[in-house]
Coordinates of C-alpha atoms in Angstrom, one line a residue:
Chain R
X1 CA 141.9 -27.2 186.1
X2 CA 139.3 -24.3 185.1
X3 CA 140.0 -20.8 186.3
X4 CA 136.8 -21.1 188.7
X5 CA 138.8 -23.9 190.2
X6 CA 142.1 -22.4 190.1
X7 CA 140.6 -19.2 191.9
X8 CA 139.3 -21.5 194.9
X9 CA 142.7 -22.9 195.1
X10 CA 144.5 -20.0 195.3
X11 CA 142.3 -18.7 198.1
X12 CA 142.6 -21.5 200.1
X13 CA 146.2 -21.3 199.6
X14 CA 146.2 -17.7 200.6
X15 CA 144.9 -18.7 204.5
X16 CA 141.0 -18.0 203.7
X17 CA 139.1 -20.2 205.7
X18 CA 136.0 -18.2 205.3
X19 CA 133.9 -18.5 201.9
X20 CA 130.5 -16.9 201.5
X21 CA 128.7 -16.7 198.2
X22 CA 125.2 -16.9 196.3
X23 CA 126.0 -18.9 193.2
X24 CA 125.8 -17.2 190.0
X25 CA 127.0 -18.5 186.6
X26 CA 130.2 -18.3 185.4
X27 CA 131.5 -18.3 189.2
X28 CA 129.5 -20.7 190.6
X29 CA 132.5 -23.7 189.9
X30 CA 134.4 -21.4 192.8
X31 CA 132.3 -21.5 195.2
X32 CA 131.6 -25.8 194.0
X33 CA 135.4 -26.4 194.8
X34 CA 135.0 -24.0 197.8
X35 CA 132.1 -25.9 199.4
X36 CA 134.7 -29.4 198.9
X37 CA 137.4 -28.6 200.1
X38 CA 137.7 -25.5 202.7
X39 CA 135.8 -27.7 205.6
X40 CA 138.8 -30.0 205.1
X41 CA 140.7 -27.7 206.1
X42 CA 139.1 -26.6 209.4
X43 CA 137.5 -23.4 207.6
X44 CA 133.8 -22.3 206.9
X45 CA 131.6 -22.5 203.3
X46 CA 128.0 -20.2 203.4
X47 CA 125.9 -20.3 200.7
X48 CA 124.0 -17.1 202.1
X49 CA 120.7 -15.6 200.6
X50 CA 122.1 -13.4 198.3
X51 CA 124.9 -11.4 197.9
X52 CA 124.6 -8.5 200.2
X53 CA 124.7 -11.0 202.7
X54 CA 128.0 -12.5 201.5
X55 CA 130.1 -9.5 201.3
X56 CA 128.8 -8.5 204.9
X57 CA 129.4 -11.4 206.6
X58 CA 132.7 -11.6 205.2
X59 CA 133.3 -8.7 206.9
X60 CA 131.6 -10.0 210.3
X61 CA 134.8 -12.9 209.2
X62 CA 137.6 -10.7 208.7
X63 CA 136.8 -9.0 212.5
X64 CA 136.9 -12.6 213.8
X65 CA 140.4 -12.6 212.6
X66 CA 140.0 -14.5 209.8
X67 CA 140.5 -14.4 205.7
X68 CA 137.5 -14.4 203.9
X69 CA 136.4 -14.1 200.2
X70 CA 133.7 -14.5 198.0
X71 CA 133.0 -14.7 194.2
X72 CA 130.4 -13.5 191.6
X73 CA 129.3 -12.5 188.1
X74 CA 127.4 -8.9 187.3
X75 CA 124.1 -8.8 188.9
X76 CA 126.0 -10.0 191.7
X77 CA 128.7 -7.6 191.9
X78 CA 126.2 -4.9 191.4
X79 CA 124.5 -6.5 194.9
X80 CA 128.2 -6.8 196.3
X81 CA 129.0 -3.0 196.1
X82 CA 126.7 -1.8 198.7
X83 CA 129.0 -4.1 201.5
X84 CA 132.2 -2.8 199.5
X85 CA 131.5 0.0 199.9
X86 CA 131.3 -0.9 203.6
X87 CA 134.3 -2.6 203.7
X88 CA 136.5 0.1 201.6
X89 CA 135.3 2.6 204.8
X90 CA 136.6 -0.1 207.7
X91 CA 139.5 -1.2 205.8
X92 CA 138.6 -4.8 205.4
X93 CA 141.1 -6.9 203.8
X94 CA 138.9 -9.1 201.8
X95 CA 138.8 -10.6 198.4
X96 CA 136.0 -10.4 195.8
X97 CA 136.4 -12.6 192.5
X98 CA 134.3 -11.2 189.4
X99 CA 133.7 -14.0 186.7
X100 CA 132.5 -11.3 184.3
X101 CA 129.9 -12.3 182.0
X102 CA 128.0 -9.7 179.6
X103 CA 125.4 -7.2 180.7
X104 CA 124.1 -4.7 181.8
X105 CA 121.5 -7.0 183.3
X106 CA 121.8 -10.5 183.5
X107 CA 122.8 -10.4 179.9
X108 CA 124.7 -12.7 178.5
X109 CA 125.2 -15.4 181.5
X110 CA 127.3 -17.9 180.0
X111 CA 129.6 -15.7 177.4
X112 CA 132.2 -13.4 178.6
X113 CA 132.8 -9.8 178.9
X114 CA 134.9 -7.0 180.4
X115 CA 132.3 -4.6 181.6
X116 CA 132.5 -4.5 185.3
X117 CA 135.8 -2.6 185.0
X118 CA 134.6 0.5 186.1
X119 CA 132.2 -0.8 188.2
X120 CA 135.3 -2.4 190.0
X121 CA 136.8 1.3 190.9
X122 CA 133.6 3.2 192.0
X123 CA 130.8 0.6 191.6
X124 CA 129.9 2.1 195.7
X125 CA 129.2 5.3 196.2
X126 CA 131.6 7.9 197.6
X127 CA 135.3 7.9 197.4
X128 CA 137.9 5.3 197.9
X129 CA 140.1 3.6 196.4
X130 CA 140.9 -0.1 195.9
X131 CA 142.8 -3.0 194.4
X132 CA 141.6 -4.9 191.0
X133 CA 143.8 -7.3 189.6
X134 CA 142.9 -9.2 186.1
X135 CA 144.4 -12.7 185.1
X136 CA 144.8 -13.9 181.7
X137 CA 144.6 -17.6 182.3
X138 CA 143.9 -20.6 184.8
X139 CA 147.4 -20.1 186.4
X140 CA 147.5 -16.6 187.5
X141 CA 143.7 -17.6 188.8
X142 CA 145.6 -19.0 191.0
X143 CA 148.6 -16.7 191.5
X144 CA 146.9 -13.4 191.6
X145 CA 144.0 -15.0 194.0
X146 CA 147.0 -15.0 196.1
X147 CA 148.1 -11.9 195.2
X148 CA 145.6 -9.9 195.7
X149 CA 145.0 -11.5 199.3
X150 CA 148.7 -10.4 200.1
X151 CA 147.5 -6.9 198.7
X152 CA 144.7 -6.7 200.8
X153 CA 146.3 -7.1 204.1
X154 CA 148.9 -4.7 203.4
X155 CA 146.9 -2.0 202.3
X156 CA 143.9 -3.0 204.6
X157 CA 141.7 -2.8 201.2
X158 CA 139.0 -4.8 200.2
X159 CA 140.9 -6.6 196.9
X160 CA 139.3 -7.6 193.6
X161 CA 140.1 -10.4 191.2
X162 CA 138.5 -9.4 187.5
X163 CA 138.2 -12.4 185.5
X164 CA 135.7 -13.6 183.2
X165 CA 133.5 -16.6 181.7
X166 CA 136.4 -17.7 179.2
X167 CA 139.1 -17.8 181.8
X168 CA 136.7 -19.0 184.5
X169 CA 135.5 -22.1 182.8
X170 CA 139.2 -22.4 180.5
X171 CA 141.0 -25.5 181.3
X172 CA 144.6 -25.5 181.6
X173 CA 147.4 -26.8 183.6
X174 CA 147.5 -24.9 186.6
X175 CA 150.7 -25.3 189.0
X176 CA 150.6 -25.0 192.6
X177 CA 153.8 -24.7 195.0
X178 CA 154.2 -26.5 197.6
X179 CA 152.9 -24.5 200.7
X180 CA 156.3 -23.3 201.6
X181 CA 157.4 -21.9 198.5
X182 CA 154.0 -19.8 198.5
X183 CA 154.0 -16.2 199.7
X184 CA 151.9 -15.7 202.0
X185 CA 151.5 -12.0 204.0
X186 CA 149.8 -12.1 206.8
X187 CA 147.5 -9.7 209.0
X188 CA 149.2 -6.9 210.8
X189 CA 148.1 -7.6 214.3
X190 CA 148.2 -5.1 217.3
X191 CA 150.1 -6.3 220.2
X192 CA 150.0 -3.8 222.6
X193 CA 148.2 -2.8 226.1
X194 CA 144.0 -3.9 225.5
X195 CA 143.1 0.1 226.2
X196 CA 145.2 1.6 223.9
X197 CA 144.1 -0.2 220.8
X198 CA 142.5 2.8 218.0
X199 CA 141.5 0.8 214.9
X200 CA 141.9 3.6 212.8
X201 CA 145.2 5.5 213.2
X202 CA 147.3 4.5 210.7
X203 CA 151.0 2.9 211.6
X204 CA 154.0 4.1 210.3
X205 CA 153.3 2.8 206.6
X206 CA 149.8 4.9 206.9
X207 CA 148.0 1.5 207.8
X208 CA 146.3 0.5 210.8
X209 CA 146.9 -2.7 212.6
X210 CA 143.8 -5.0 213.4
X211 CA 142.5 -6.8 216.1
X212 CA 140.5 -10.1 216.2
X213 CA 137.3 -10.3 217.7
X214 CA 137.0 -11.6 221.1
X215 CA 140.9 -11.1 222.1
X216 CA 139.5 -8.0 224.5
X217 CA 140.1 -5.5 222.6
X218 CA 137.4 -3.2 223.2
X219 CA 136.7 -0.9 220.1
X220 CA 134.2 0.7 217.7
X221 CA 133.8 0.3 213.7
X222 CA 131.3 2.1 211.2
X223 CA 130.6 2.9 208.0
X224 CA 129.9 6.1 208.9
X225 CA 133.0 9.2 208.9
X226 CA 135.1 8.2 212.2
X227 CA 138.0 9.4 214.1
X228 CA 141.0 6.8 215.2
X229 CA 139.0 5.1 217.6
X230 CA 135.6 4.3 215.3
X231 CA 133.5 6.6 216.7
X232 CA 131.6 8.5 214.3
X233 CA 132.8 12.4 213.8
X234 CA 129.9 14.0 211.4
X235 CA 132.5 16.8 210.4
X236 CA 134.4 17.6 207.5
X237 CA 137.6 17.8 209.0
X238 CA 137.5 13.9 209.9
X239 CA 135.9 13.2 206.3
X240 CA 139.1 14.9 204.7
X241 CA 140.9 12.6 207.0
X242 CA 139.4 9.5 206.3
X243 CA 138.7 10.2 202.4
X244 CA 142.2 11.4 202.3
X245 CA 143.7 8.2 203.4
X246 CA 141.5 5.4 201.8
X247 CA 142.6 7.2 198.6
X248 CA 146.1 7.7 199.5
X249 CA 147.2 5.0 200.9
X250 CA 146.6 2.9 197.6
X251 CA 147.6 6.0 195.8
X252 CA 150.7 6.8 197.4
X253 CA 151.8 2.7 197.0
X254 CA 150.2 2.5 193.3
X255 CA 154.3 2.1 192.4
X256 CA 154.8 -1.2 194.5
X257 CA 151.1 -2.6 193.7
X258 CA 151.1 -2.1 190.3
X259 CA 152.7 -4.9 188.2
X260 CA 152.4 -4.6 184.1
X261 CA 154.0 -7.0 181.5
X262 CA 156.0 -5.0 178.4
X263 CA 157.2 -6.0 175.4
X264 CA 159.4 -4.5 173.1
X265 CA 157.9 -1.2 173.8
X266 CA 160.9 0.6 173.2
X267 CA 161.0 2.3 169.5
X268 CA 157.8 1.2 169.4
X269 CA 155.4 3.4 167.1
X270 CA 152.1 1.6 168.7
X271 CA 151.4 0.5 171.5
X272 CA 148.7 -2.6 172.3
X273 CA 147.5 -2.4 175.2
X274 CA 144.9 -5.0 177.0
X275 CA 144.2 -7.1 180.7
X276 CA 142.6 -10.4 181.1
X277 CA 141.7 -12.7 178.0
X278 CA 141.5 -9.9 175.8
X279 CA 145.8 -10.2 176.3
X280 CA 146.4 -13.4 174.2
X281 CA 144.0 -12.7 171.9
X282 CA 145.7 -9.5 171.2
X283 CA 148.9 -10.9 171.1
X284 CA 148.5 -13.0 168.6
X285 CA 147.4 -9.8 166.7
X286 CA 150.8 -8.0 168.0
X287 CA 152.6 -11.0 166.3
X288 CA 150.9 -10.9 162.7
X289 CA 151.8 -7.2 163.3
X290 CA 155.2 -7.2 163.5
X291 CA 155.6 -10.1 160.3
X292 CA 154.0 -6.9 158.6
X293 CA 157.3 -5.4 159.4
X294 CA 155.3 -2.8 162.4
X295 CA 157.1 -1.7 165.2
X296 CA 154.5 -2.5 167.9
X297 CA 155.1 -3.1 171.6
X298 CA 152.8 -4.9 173.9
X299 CA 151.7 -4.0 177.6
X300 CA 149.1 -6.3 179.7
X301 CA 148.0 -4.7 182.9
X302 CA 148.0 -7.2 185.2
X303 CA 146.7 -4.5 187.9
X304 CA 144.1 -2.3 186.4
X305 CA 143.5 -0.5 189.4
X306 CA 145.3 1.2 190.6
X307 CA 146.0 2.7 187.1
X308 CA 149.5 2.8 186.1
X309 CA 148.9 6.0 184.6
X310 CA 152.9 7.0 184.7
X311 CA 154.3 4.9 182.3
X312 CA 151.2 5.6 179.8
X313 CA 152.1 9.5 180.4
X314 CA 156.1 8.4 179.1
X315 CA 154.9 6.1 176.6
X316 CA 152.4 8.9 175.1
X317 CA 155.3 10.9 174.7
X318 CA 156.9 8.8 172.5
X319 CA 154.8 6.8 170.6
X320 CA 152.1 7.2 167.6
X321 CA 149.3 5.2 168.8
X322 CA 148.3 3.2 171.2
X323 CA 145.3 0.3 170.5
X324 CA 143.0 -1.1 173.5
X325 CA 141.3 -3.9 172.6
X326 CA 138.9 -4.7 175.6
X327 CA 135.4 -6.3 175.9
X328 CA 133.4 -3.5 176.3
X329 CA 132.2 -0.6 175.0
X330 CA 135.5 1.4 176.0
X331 CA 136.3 1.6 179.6
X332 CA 139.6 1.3 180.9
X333 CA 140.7 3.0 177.4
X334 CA 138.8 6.4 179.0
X335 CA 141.9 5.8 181.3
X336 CA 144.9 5.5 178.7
X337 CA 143.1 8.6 176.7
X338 CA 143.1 11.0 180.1
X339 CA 147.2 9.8 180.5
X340 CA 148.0 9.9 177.3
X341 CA 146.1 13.5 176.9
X342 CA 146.3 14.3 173.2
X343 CA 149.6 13.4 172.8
X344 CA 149.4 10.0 171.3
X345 CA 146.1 8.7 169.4
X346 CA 144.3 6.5 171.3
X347 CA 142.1 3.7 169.5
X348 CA 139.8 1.6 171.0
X349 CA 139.1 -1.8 170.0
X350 CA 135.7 -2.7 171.3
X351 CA 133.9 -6.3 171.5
X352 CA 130.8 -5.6 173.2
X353 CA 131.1 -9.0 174.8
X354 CA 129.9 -12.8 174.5
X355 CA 133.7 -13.9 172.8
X356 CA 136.7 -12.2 172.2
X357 CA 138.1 -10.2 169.7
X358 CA 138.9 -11.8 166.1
X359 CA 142.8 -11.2 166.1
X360 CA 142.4 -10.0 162.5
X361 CA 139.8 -7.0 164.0
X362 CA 143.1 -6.0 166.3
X363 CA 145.6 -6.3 163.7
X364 CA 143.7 -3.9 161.0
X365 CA 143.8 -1.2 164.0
X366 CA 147.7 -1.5 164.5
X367 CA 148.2 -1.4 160.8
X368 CA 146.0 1.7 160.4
X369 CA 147.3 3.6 163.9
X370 CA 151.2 2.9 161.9
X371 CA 150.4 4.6 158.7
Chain T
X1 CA 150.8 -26.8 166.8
X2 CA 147.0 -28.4 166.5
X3 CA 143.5 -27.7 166.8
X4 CA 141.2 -30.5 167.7
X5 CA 137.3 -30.4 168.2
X6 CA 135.1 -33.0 170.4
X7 CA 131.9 -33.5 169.6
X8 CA 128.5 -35.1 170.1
X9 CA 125.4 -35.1 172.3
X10 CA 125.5 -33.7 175.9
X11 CA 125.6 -36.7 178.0
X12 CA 128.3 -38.9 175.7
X13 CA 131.1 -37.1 178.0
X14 CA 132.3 -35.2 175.4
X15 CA 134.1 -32.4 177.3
X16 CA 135.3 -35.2 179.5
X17 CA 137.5 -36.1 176.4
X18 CA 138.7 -32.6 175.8
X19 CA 139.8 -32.8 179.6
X20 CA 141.4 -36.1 179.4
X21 CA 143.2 -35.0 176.1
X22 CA 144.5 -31.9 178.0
X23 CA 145.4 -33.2 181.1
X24 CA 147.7 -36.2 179.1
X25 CA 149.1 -33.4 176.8
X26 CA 150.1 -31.0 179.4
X27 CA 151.0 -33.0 182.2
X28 CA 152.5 -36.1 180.4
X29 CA 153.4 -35.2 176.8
X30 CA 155.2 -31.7 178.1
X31 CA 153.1 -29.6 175.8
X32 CA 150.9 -27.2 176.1
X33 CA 147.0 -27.6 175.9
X34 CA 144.2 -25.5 176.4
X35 CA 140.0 -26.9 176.2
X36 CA 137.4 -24.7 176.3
X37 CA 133.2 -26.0 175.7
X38 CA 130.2 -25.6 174.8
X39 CA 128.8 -24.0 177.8
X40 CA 125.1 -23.8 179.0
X41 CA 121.7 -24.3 178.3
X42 CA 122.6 -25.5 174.5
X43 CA 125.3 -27.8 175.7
X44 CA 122.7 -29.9 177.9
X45 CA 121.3 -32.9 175.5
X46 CA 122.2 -31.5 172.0
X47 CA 125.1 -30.7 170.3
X48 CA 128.0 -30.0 172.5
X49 CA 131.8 -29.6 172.1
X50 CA 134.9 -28.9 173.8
X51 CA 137.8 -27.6 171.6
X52 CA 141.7 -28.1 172.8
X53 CA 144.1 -26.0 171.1
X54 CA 147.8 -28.0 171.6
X55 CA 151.2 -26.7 171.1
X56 CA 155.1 -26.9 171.6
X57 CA 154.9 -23.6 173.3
X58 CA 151.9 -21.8 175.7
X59 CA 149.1 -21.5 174.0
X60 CA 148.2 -18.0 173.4
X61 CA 145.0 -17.6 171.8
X62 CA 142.5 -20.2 173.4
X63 CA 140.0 -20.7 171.0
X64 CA 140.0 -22.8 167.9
X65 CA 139.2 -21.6 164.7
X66 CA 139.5 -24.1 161.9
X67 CA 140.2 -27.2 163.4
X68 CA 142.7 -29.8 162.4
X69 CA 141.0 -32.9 163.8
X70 CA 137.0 -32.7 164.6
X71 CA 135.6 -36.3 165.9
X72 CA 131.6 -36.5 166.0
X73 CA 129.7 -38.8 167.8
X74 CA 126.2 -37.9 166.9
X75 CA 124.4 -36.5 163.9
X76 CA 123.7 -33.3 164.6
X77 CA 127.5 -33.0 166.1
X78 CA 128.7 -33.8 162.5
X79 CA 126.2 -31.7 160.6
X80 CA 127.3 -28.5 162.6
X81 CA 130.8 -29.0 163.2
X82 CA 132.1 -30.9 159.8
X83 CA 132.0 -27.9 157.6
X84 CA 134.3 -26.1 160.1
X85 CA 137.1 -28.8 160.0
X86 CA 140.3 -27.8 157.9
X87 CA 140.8 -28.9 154.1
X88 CA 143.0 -32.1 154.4
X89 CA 141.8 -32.7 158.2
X90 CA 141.2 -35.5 159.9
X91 CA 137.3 -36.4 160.7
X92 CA 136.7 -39.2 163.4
X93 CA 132.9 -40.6 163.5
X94 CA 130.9 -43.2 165.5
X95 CA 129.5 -45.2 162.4
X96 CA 126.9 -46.2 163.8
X97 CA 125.6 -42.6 164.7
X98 CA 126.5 -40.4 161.8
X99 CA 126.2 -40.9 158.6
X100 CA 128.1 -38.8 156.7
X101 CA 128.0 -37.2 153.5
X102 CA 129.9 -37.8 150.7
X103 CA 133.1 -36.5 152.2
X104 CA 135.2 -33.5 150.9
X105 CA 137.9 -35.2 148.6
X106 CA 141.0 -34.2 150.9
X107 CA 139.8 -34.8 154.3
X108 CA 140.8 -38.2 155.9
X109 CA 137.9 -39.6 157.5
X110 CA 138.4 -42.8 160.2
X111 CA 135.2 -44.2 161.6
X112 CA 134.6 -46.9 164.3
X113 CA 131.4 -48.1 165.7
X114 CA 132.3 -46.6 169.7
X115 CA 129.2 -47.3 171.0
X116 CA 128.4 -50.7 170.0
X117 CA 132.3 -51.9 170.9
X118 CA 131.4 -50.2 174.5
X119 CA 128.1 -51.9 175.0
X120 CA 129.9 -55.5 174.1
X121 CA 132.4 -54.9 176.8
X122 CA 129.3 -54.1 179.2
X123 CA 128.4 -50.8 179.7
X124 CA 127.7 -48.3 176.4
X125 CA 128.7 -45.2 179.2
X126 CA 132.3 -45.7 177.8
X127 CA 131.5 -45.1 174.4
X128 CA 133.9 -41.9 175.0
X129 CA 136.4 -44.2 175.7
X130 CA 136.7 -46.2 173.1
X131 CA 136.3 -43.4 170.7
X132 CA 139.4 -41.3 172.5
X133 CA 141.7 -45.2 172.2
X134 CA 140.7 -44.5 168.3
X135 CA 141.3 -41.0 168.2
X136 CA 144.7 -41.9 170.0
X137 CA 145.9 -44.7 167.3
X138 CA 145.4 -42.8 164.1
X139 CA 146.4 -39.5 164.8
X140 CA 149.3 -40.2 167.0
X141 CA 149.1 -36.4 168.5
X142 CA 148.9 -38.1 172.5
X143 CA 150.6 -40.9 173.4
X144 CA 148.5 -44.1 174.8
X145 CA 150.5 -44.1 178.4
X146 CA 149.9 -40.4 178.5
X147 CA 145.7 -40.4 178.0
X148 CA 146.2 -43.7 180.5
X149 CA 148.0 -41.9 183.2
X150 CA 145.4 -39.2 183.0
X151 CA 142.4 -41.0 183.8
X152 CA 142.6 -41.2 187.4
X153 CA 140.5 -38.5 188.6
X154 CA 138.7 -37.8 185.7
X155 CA 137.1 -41.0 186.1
X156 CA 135.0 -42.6 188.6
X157 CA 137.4 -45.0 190.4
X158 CA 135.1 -47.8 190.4
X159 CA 135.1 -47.4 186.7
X160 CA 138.6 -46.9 185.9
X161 CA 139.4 -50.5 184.8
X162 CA 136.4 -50.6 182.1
X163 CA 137.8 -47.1 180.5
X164 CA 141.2 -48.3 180.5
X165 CA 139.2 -51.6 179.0
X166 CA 137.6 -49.1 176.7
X167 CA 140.4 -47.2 175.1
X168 CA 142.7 -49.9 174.6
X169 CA 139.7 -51.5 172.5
X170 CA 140.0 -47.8 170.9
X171 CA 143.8 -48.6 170.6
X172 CA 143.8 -51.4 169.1
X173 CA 140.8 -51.0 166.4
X174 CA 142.5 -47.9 165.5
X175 CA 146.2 -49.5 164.8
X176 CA 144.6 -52.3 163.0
X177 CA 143.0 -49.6 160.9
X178 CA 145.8 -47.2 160.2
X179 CA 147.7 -50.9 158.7
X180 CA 144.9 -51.3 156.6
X181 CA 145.1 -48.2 155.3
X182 CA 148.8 -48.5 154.6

């Protein structure tokens, strides 16, 4: 199974019974295997007129109590954003998959790249905070689809999945559970009396419960700066509020969402660090390395956002160098050089996209950052 | 661990032998296989290819970079892709659709005439088929039961006896060639 496939999969294993999308190359396979198989299974498939229509009626979906997703490539992210930005403010749980292909533009439709990454944290205006997760092959297409639809009902956050055209169109085996081995979290409903219900004051764990649409819950949702309730407060006191808490509330949790993968970082004198394809291309760098008798260690961000800027802080501390190898023109490295804040050298490694890195590129980096 | 390169003209169902390859080797063989292709525009009626990488373990980088085994089915397949494959690899061509050069003196080259055995059993569509049987027999890296168990759902079910028909054609052609040989 491809990645594309392996991403539909995993949402319909997730409970999403809701897929909109506009088809766009290297994601269109998704939303192919979506239009197949989620009417089999009682839910909806909407190939809308473009992708500002997608992401909002996904949100129209998630309010009628169901899980919704969609999936794209670059110019369609860029469209997506305006409706994130949207869904960020009234804490939509909702899933975006981003088969990144090379731009700016339409660039490079069919070849891969890694330069949406930024876009993924702030590509709408003002400020939030969400989840991005990046998978380095078919399987965790499938896992981390999942994942990040588990994520986004627990943090109420609109949830991205930041693949690209190699691992999107990659072929691999690709295992799926059985149903009841697979993890699945669902939406915090509200139970109590019908006039009571406030959409917006956060529970105990700083997250409000949700309601579904037509259960006579009478409320009020906006984009614009609200108070509990939904009704727009033009003030700054409610903006702190609600700024405050879309920020923190993946901020304060950024130890139980992240998830990285080390290896033999410990007496390590460089550090490669890398997410997504640009992982086992790397590694195979990492291993050449180490025949050369280098102590390197290996980290793959499996979230990218939120950052997991603590452990780069206490690996700065300790190490010479660390090398990003990442397909772009350096993005999430502007990330590892803030943490790491002139204590360790920071190299970048940058493809500017349409393949990967040649291993050998990677490996003359390590050997330099160890001399 | 080996690198093997499928290629031909868009159409032949080239990347459908990268899948079936794949799918035998990772679901029935218990190793690891991973096929990436020739994607867009250029891989619609030209040259087109789909590479598998195999190995013991996962395979970690996905790309292939000198192959081990390349099998052409069309001219301009051969002329791009030959000079790639490894010294002392295996080259597999239709014979009746490339004619090669005078090979390099270490490569081993089998070839078989896929397309014309596929039209004599009836339909020239499994022409793939054939080819992967051959492909199968002399280099041994899949077994036969594993590429048969993995047809089902890669092709058309009203089809499936011919391609079994097909590859063991392949098979067959491609034992009786490897005794030759010896």
């Amino acid at each position: 199974m491809d990645g594309d496939f392996a991403i539909a999969e995993g949402g319909l294993a997730a409970g999403c019974r809701f897929f909109a999308g506009y088809p766009i190359t290297p994601s269109t396979e998704t939303a192919e295997r979506f239009s197949e198989r989620i009417p089999k299974v009682g839910g909806i498939f909407i190939q809308m007129e473009d992708e500002l229509g997608a992401m909002a009626s996904l949100i129209g979906a998630v309010w009628g109590g169901g899980k919704a997703m969609t999936v794209t490539s670059g110019p369609g992210f860029s469209l997506i954003m305006e409706n994130l930005g949207l869904a960020a403010m009234m804490e939509i749980p909702v899933v975006v998959a981003n088969v990144q292909r090379g731009g700016p533009s339409t660039g490079l439709p069919t070849l891969p790249g890694q330069q949406d990454m930024m876009q993924a944290r702030w590509g709408s205006h003002g400020d939030y905070e969400i989840i991005a997760l990046s998978p380095d092959s078919p399987q965790e297409c499938f896992d981390l689809t999942i994942e990040a639809f588990n994520l986004s009902e627990i943090y109420r956050v609109p949830t991205l999945l930041m693949t690209d055209e190699c691992i999107g169109h990659m072929h691999e085996k690709v295992i799926i559970p059985p149903a009841e081995e697979i993890e699945v979290v669902e939406r915090k409903w509200y139970k109590g009396p019908k006039d009571k219900y406030m959409p917006y004051k956060p529970d105990k764990d700083g997250i409000p419960f949700m309601v579904k649409a037509g259960d006579g819950y009478r409320f009020h949702t906006t984009g614009l700066t609200h108070d509990y309730r939904g009704y727009p407060e033009i003030n700054a006191e409610w903006q702190d509020q609600n700024v405050r808490h879309l920020v923190d509330k993946i901020n304060n949790n950024a130890d139980k969402i992240i998830k990285i993968e080390e290896e033999k970082t410990d007496n390590a004198e460089v550090v490669v660090i890398s997410y997504g394809i640009t992982s086992r291309v790397a590694i195979k760098a990492v291993q050449e390395a180490r025949k050369n008798d280098v102590k390197v260690g290996n980290i793959r961000l499996i979230t990218v956002w939120p950052f997991p800027e603590k452990r780069i802080r206490e690996l700065a501390c300790k190490i010479k160098a660390f090398v990003f190898p990442e397909i772009n023109y350096g993005q999430i490295v502007l990330e590892v050089e803030r943490c790491a804040a002139g204590k360790a050298q920071v190299i970048r490694a940058s493809h500017l996209g349409g393949g990967v890195h040649n291993p050998d590129d990677i490996l003359k980096l390590i050997m330099e950052a160890a001399k | 661990m080996a690198e093997i390169r499928f290629s031909g003209f868009g159409g032949q169902g080239i990347i459908r032998l990268g899948l079936i390859t794949g799918k035998a080797i990772s679901l029935y063989d218990n190793k690891s296989a991973t096929m990436t292709q020739s994607f867009g525009p250029e891989a619609r009626g030209s040259a087109c290819s789909s590479q598998l990488v195999v190995s013991e373990d996962r395979v970690l980088y996905p790309y292939i970079t000198k192959p081990d085994i390349t099998i052409a089915m069309s001219q301009e397949a051969y002329d791009i892709y030959e000079p790639n494959l490894r010294e002392d690899g295996i080259l597999i061509i239709d014979e009746d659709l490339v004619k090669p050069r005078p090979t390099r003196a270490n490569i081993k080259m089998y070839s078989i005439q896929s397309t014309r055995i596929a039209e004599e059993l009836g339909n020239r569509i499994i022409g793939n088929l054939v080819m992967l049987g051959f492909f199968t027999a002399v280099t041994k890296i899949v077994s036969p039961d594993a590429m048969k168990k993995a047809l089902p759902g890669l092709v058309p079910d009203r089809f499936l006896e011919l391609n079994i028909k097909g590859f063991d054609r392949g098979y067959e052609h491609g034992l009786q060639v490897i005794k030759k040989k010896k």
